[in-house]
Amino acid sequence: MAHEHPSYSARHLTQTELAEHIDSSRPTLSRLESGKNSSTTTLLNALAACGYEVIAVPRGSKITVTPPASAPTRPTQPTPPHTEDH
């Protein structure tokens, strides 16, 4: 039986499909879900594939989020983390 999470099923993905999409594994996603150690890259790629974007705001800030008019039904390709050469 395929293990499903609400975020994946909303995108019509199983945990295994999401793991394959982000070049990870189902056990890695399971560890991430349970709050165990996982890489930041895995977290960001999984969130991006499920249609989420991570932003950083100063503590105490108030923000308003307006959902898009329509969300994609299949995952998008994760964007690699930006690195700057110094």
PDB file of N, CA and C in Angstrom, residues 2 23 26 31 37 54 56 65 73 80:
ATOM      1  N   ALA A   2       0.619   2.194  -0.860  1.00  0.00           N
ATOM      2  CA  ALA A   2       1.414   3.415  -0.946  1.00  0.00           C
ATOM      3  C   ALA A   2       1.096   4.330   0.226  1.00  0.00           C
ATOM      4  N   ASP A  23      14.476  13.472  -6.441  1.00  0.00           N
ATOM      5  CA  ASP A  23      15.721  12.691  -6.349  1.00  0.00           C
ATOM      6  C   ASP A  23      16.072  12.356  -4.905  1.00  0.00           C
ATOM      7  N   ARG A  26      11.779   7.451  -0.296  1.00  0.00           N
ATOM      8  CA  ARG A  26      10.603   7.453   0.563  1.00  0.00           C
ATOM      9  C   ARG A  26      11.003   7.448   2.040  1.00  0.00           C
ATOM     10  N   ARG A  31      11.339  10.313   7.299  1.00  0.00           N
ATOM     11  CA  ARG A  31      12.108  10.930   8.395  1.00  0.00           C
ATOM     12  C   ARG A  31      11.804  12.421   8.489  1.00  0.00           C
ATOM     13  N   ASN A  37      16.187  14.413  11.603  1.00  0.00           N
ATOM     14  CA  ASN A  37      17.142  15.160  10.796  1.00  0.00           C
ATOM     15  C   ASN A  37      16.998  14.858   9.305  1.00  0.00           C
ATOM     16  N   VAL A  54       9.061  28.929   0.334  1.00  0.00           N
ATOM     17  CA  VAL A  54       9.527  29.311   1.657  1.00  0.00           C
ATOM     18  C   VAL A  54      10.094  30.723   1.579  1.00  0.00           C
ATOM     19  N   ALA A  56      11.554  34.115   4.180  1.00  0.00           N
ATOM     20  CA  ALA A  56      12.005  34.501   5.521  1.00  0.00           C
ATOM     21  C   ALA A  56      11.593  35.947   5.753  1.00  0.00           C
ATOM     22  N   VAL A  65      -0.913  36.455   3.011  1.00  0.00           N
ATOM     23  CA  VAL A  65      -0.671  35.560   1.886  1.00  0.00           C
ATOM     24  C   VAL A  65      -1.964  35.419   1.107  1.00  0.00           C
ATOM     25  N   THR A  73      -1.624  21.181 -10.797  1.00  0.00           N
ATOM     26  CA  THR A  73      -2.051  19.887 -10.279  1.00  0.00           C
ATOM     27  C   THR A  73      -0.907  18.894 -10.191  1.00  0.00           C
ATOM     28  N   PRO A  80      17.086  24.789  -7.856  1.00  0.00           N
ATOM     29  CA  PRO A  80      18.257  24.532  -7.019  1.00  0.00           C
ATOM     30  C   PRO A  80      18.554  25.730  -6.143  1.00  0.00           C
TER      31      PRO A  80
END
